[in-house]
PDB file of C-alpha atoms in Angstrom:
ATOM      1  CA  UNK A 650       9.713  29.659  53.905  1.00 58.00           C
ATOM      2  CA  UNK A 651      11.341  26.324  53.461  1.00 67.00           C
ATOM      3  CA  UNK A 652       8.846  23.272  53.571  1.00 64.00           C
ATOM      4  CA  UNK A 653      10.080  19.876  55.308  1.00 75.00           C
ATOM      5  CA  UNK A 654      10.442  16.845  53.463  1.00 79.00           C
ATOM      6  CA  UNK A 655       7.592  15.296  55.229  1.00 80.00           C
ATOM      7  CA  UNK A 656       5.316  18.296  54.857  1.00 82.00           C
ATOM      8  CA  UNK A 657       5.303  17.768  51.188  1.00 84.00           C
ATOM      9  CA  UNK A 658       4.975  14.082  51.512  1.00 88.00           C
ATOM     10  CA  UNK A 659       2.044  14.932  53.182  1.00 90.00           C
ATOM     11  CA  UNK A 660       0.640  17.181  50.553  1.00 86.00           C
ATOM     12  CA  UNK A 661       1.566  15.035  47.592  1.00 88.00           C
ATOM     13  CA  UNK A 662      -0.170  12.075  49.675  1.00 92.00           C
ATOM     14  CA  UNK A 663      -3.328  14.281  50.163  1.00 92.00           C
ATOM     15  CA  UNK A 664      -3.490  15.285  46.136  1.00 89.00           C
ATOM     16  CA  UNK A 665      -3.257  11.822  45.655  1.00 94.00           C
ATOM     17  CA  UNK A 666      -6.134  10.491  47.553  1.00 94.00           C
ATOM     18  CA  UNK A 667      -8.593  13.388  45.998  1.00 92.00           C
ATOM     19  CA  UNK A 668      -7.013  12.901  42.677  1.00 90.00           C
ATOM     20  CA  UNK A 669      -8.216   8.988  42.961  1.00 92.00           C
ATOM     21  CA  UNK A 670     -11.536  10.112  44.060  1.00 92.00           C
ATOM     22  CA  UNK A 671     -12.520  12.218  41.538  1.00 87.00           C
ATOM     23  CA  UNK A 672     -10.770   9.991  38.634  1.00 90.00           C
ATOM     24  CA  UNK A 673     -12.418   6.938  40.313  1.00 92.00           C
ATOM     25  CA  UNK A 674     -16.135   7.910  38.926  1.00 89.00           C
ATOM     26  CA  UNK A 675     -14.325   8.535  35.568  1.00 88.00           C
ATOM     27  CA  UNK A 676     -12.443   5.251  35.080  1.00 91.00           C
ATOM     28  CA  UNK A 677     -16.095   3.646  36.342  1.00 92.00           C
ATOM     29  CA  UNK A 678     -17.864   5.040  33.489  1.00 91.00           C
ATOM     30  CA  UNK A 679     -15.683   4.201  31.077  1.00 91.00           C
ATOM     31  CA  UNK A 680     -14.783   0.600  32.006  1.00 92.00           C
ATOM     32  CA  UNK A 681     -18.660  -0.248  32.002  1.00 90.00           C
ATOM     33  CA  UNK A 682     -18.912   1.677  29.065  1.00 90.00           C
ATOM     34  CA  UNK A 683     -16.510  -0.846  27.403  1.00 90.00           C
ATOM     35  CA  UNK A 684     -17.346  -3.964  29.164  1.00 89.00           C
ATOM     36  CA  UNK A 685     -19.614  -7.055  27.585  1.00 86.00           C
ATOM     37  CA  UNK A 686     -23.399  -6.499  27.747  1.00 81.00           C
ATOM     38  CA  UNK A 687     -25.528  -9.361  28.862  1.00 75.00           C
ATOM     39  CA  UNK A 688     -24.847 -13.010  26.983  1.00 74.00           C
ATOM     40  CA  UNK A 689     -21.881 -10.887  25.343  1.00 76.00           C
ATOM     41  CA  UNK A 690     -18.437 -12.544  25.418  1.00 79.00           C
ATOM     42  CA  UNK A 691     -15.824 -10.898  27.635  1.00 82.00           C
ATOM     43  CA  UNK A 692     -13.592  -8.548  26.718  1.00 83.00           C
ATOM     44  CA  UNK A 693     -13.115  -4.999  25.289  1.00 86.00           C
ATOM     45  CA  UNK A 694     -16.305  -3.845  23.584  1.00 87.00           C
ATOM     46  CA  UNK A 695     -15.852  -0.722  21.586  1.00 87.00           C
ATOM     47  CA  UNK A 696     -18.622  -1.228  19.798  1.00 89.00           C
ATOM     48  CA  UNK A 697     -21.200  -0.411  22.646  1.00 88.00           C
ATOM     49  CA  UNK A 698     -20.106   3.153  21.799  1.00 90.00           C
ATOM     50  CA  UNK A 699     -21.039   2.519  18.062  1.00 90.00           C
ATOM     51  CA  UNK A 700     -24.464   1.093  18.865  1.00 89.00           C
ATOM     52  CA  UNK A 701     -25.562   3.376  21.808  1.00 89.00           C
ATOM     53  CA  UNK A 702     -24.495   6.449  19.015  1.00 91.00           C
ATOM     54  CA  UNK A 703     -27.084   4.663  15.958  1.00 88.00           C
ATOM     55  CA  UNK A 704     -29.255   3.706  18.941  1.00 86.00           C
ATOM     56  CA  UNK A 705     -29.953   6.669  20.707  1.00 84.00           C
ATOM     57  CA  UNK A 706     -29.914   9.191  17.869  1.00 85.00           C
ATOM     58  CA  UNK A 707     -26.855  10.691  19.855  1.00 90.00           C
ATOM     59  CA  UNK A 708     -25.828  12.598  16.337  1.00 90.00           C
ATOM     60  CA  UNK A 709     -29.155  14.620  16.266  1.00 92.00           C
ATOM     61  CA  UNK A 710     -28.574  15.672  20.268  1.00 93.00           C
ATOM     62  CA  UNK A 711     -24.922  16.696  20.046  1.00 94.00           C
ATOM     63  CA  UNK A 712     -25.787  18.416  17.102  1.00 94.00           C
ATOM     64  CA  UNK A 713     -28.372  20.829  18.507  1.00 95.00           C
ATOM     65  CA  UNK A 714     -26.244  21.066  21.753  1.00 95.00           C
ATOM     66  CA  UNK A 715     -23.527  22.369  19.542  1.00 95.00           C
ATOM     67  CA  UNK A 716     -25.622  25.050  17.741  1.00 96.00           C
ATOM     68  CA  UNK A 717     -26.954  26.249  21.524  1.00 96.00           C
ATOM     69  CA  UNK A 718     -23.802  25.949  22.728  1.00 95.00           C
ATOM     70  CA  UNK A 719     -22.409  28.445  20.393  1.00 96.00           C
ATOM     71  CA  UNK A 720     -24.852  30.533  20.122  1.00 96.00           C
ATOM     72  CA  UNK A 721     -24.937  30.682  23.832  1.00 96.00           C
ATOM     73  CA  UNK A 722     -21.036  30.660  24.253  1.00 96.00           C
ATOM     74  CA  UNK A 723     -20.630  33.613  21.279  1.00 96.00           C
ATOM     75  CA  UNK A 724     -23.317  35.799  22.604  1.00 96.00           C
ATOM     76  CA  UNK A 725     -22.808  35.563  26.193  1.00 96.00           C
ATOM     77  CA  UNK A 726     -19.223  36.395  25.998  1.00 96.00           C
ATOM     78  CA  UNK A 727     -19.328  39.427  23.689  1.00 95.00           C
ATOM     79  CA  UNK A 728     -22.064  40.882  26.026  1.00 95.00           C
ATOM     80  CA  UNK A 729     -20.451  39.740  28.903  1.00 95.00           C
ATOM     81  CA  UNK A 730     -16.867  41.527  27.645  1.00 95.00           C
ATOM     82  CA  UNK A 731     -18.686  44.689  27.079  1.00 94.00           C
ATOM     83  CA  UNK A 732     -20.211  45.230  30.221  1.00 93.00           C
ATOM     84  CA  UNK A 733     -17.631  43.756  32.457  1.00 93.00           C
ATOM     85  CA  UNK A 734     -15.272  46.440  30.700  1.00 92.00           C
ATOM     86  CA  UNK A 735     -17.824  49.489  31.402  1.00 91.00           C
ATOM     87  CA  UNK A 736     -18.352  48.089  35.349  1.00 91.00           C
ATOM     88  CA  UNK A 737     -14.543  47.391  35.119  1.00 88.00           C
ATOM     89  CA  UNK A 738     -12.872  50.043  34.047  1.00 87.00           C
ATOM     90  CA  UNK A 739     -15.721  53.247  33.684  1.00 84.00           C
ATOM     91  CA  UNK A 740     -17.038  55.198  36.571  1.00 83.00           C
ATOM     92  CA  UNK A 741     -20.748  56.145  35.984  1.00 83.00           C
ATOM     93  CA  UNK A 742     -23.882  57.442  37.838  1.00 85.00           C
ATOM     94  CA  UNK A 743     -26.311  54.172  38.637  1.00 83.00           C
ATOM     95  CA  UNK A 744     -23.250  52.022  37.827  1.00 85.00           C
ATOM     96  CA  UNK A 745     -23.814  50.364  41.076  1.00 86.00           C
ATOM     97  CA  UNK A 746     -27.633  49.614  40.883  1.00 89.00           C
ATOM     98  CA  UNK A 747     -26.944  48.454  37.231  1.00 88.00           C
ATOM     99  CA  UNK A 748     -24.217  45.824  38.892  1.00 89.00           C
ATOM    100  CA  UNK A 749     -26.705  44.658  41.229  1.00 87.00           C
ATOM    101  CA  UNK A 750     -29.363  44.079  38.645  1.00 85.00           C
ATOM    102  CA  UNK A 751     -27.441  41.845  36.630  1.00 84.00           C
ATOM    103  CA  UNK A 752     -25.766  39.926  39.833  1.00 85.00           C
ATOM    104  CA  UNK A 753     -30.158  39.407  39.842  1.00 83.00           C
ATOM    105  CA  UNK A 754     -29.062  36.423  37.698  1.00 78.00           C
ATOM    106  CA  UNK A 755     -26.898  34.501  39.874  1.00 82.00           C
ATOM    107  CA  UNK A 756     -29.611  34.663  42.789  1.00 84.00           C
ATOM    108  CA  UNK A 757     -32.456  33.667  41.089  1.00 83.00           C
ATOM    109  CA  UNK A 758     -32.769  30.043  40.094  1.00 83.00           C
ATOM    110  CA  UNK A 759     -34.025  29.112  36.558  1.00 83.00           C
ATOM    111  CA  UNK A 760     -36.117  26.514  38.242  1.00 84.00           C
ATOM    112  CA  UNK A 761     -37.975  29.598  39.785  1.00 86.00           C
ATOM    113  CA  UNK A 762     -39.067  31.134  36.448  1.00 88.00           C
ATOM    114  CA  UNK A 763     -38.424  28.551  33.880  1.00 90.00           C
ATOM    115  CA  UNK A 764     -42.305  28.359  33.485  1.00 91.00           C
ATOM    116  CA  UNK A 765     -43.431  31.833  33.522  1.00 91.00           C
ATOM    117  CA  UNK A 766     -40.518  32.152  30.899  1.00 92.00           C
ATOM    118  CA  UNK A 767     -41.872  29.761  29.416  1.00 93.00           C
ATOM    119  CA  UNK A 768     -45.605  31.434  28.358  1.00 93.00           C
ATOM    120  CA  UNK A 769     -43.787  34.747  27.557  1.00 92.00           C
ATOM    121  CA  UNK A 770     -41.847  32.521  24.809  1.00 92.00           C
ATOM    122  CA  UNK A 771     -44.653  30.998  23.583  1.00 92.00           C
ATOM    123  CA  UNK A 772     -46.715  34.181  23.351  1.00 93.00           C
ATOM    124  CA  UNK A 773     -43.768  35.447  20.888  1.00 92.00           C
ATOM    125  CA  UNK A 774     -43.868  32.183  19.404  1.00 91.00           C
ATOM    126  CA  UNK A 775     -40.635  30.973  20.150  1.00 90.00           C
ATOM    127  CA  UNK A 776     -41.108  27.977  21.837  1.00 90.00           C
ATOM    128  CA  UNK A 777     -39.213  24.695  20.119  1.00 91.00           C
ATOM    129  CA  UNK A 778     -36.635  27.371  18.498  1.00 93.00           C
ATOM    130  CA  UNK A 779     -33.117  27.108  19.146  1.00 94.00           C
ATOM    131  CA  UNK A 780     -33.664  30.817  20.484  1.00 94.00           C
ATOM    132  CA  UNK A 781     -35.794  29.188  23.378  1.00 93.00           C
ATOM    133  CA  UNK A 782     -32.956  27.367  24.509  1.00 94.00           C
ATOM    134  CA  UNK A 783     -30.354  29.552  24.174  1.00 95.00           C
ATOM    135  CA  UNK A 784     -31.702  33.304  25.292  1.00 93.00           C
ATOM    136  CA  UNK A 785     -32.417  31.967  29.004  1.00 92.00           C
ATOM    137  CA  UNK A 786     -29.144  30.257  29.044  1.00 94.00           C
ATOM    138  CA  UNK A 787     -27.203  33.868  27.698  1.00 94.00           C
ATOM    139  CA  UNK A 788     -28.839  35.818  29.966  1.00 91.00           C
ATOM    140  CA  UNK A 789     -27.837  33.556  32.962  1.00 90.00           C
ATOM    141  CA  UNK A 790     -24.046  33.548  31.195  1.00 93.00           C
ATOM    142  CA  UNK A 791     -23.858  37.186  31.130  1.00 93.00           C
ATOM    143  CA  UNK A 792     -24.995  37.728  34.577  1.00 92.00           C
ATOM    144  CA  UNK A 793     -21.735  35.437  35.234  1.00 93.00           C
ATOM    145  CA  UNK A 794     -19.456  36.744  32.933  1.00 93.00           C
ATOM    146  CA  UNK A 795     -19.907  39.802  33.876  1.00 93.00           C
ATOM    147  CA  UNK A 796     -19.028  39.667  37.568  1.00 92.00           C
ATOM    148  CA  UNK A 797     -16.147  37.640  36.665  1.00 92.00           C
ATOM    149  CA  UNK A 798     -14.639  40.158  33.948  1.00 92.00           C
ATOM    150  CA  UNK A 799     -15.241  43.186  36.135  1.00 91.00           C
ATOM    151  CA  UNK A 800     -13.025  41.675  38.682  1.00 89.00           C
ATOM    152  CA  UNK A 801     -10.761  40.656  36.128  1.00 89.00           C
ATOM    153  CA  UNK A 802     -10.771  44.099  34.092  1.00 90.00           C
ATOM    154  CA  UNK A 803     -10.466  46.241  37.513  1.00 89.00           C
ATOM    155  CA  UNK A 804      -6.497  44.539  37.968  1.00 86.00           C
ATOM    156  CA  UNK A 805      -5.703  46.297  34.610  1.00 84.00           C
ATOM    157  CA  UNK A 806      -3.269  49.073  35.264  1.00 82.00           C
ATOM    158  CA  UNK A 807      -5.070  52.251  34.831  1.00 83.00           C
ATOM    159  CA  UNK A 808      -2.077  54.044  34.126  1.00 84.00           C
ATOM    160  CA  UNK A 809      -1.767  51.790  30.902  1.00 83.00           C
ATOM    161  CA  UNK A 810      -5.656  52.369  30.436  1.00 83.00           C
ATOM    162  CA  UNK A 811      -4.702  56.539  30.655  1.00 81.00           C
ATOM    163  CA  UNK A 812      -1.907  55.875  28.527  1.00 85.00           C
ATOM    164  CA  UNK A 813      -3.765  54.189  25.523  1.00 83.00           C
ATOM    165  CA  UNK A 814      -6.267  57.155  25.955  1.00 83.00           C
ATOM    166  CA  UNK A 815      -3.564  59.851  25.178  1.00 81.00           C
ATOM    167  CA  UNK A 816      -1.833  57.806  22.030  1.00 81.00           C
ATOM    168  CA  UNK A 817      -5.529  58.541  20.732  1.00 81.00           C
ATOM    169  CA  UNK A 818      -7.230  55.451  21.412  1.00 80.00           C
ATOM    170  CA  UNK A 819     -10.895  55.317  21.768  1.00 84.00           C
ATOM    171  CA  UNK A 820     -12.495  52.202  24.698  1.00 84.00           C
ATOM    172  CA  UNK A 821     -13.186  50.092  21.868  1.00 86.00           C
ATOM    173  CA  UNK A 822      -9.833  49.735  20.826  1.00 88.00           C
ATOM    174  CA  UNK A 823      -8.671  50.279  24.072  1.00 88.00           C
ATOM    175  CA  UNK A 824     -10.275  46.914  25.008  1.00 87.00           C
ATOM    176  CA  UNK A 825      -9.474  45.209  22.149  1.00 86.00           C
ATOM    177  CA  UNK A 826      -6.200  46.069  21.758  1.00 87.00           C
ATOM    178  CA  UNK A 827      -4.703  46.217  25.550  1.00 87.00           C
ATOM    179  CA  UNK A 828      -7.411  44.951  28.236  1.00 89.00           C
ATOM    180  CA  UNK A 829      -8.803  41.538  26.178  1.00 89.00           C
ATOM    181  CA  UNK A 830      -5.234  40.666  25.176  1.00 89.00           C
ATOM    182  CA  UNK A 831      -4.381  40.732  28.902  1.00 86.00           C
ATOM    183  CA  UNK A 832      -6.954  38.781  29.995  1.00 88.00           C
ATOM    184  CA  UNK A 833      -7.028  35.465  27.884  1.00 88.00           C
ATOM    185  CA  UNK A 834      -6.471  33.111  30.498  1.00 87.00           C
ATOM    186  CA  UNK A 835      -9.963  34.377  32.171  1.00 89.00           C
ATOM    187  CA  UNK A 836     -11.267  34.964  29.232  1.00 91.00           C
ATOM    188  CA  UNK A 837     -10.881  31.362  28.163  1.00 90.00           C
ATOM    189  CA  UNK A 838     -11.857  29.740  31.337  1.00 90.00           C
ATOM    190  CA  UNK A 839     -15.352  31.832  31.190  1.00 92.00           C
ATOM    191  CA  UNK A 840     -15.565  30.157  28.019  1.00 93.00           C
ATOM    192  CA  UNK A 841     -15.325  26.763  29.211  1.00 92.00           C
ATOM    193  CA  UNK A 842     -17.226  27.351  32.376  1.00 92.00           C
ATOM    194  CA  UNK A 843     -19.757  28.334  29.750  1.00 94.00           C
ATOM    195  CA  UNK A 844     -19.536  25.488  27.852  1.00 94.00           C
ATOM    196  CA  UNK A 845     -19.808  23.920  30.456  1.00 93.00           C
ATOM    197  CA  UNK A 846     -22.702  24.941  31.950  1.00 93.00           C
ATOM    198  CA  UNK A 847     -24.587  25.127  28.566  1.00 95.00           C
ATOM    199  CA  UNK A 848     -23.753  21.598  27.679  1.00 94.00           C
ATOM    200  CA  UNK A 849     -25.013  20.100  30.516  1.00 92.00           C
ATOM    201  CA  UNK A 850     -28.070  22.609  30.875  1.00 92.00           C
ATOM    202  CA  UNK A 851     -31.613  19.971  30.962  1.00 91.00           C
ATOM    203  CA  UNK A 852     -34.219  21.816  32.495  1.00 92.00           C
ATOM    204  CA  UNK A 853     -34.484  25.201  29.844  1.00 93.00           C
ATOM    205  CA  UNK A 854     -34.204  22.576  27.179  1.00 92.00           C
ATOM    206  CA  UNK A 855     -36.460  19.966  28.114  1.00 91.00           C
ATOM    207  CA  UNK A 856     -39.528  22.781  29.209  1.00 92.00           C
ATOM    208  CA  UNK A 857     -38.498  25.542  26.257  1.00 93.00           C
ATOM    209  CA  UNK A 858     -38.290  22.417  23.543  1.00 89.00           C
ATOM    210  CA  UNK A 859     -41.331  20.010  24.317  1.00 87.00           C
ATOM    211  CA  UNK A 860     -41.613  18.802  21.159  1.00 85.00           C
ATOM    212  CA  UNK A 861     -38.453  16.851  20.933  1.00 81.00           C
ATOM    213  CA  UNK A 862     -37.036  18.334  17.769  1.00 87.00           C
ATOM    214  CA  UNK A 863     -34.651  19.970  19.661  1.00 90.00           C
ATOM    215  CA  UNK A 864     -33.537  17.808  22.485  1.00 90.00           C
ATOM    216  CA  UNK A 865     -29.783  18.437  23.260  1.00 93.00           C
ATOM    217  CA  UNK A 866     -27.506  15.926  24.536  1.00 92.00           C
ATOM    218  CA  UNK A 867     -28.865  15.624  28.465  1.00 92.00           C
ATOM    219  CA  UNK A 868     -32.197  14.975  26.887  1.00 91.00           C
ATOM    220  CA  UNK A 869     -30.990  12.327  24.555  1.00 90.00           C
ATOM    221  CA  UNK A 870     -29.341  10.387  27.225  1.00 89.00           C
ATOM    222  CA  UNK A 871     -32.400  10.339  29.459  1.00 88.00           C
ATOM    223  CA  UNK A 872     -34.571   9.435  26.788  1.00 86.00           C
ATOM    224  CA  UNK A 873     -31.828   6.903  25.881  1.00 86.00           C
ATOM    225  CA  UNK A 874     -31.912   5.716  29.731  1.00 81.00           C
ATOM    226  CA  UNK A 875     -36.020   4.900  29.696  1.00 74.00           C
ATOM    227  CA  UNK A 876     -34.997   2.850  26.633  1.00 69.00           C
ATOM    228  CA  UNK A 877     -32.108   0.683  28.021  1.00 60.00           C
ATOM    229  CA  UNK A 878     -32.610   0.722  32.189  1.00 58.00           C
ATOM    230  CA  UNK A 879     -31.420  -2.526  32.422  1.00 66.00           C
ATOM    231  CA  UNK A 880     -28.169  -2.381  29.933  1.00 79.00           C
ATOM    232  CA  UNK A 881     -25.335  -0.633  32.267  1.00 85.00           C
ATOM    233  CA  UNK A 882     -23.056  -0.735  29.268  1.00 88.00           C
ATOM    234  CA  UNK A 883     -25.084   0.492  26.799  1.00 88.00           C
ATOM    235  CA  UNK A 884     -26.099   3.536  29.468  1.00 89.00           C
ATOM    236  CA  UNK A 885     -22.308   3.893  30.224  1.00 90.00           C
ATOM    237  CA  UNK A 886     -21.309   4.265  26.308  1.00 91.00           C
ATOM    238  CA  UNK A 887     -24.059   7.203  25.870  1.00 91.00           C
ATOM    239  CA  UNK A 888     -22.924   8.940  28.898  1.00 91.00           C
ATOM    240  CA  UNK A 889     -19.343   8.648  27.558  1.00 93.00           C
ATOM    241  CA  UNK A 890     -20.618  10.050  24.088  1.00 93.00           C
ATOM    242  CA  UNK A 891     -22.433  12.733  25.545  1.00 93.00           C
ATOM    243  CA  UNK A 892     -19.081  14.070  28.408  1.00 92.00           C
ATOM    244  CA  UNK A 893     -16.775  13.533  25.393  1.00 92.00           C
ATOM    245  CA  UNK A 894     -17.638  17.185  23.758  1.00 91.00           C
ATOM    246  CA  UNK A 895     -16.350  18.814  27.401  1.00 90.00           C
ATOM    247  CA  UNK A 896     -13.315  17.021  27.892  1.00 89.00           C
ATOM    248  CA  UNK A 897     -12.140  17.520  24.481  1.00 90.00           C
ATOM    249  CA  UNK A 898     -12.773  21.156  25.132  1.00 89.00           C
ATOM    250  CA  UNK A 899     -10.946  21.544  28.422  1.00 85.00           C
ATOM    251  CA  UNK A 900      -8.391  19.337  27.449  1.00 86.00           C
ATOM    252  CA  UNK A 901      -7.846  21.956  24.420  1.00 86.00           C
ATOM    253  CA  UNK A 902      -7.801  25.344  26.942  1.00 83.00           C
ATOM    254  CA  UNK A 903      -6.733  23.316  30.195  1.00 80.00           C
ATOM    255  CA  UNK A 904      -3.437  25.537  29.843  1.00 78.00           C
ATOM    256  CA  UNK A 905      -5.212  28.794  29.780  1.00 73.00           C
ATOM    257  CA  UNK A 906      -7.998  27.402  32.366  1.00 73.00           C
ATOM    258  CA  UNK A 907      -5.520  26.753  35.327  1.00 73.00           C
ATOM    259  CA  UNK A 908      -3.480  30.238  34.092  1.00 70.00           C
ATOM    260  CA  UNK A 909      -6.688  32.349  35.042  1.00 63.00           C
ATOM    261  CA  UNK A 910      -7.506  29.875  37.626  1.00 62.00           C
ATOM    262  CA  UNK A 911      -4.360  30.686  39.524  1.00 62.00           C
ATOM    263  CA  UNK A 912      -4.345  34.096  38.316  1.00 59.00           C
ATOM    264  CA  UNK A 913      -7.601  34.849  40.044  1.00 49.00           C
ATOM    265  CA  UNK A 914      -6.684  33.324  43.374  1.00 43.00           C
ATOM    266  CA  UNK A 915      -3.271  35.138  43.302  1.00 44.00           C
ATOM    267  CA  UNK A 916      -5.532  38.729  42.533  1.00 48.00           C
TER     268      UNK A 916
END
């Protein structure tokens, strides 16, 4: 089906206008970010971003949002490979009550049992551990990760699947070797939506961590923010420091994230 000259004006128009709104926010941050703080000269300040870092103890926060985030990331995508393969590509008895049960947590909000969680941890003395932080947040990845690697795992051609089976290869290698390989671009956008996610995760931190040894990079900009209310730029520079990590990250897989991205809606 052909499409009319003005029909595509029409849609480049519209991609415009939503591009501009979500880049507007973006290109706000940053030019306040950059911009003179009070009594300051005018001009382009990079050193906001230097001071808000020594300032706000930004290296200690990114650092323990790095170790949760792989620990999260690592974790929750092994698990979530596994059992997306055995929902994917297995048949089993209970199979179907034991997809439901994880899909459990997607419905359930961690504000609704963040503190119950919470006591349990601290009865096994985890509390203000790095595994306090990231076990809630690998549990919630899995439940993800699994739903979307089922869906992705169930496209696989099961006559390739049969195939592998009668050259002698087990389902370990059988993943490995055929069903992972053809599914990177999913596989790498469930890592970045786990990044993601993880990164930007304040709530499990802030209640599983209270005594501040271990406050990621969401809890070092709020604290940062009751420090400087008044100081836009100052505020601006930290959030830039702390959304850096992310865009540097999809900026890296952006190729493989709009690959499975268009993939799935294709499937």
């Amino acid at each position: 089906m052909r499409v009319s000259a003005a029909e595509r004006t029409m849609n480049y128009a519209v991609l415009i206008v939503f591009s501009l709104i979500a880049i507007a926010p973006i290109v706000s941050i940053v030019t306040t970010a950059l911009s003179p703080q009070t009594g300051a000269a005018p001009g382009i300040h990079l050193e906001n971003l230097a001071e808000a870092w020594s300032v706000g103890g930004f290296g200690r926060s990114l650092g323990n949002s790095i170790v949760v985030a792989v620990i999260v990331v690592t974790s929750a995508l092994v698990l979530s490979v596994l059992s997306g393969y055995a929902f994917g590509t297995m048949r089993f008895r209970g199979s179907t009550v034991l997809f439901l049960l994880f899909m459990l947590g997607l419905m359930i909000p961690s504000e609704a049992i963040v503190i119950p969680l919470f006591f349990d941890l601290r009865t096994l003395g985890l509390t203000d551990t790095y595994a306090a932080i990231a076990l809630p947040q690998i549990a919630q990845s899995v439940a993800f990760g699994t739903f979307w690697l089922r869906a992705q795992f169930r496209t696989v051609s099961t006559s390739l699947l049969e195939a592998a089976a009668l050259d002698g290869a087990g389902p370990l290698r059988t993943l490995l070797r055929i069903v992972v390989p053809s599914s990177v671009p999913a596989v790498v956008t469930l890592v970045v939506l786990m990044f993601m996610w993880t990164w930007n995760e304040f709530l499990i931190a802030l209640v599983m961590a209270p005594g501040g040894r271990l406050r990621t990079a969401p809890l070092g900009l709020a604290t940062f923010q009751g420090q400087y209310t008044a100081e836009l730029a100052l505020l601006s520079a930290g959030a830039v420091i702390v959304a850096l990590p992310m865009v540097i990250v999809f900026l890296l897989l952006q190729r493989h994230v709009i690959r499975g991205m268009l993939e799935g809606a294709v499937k």
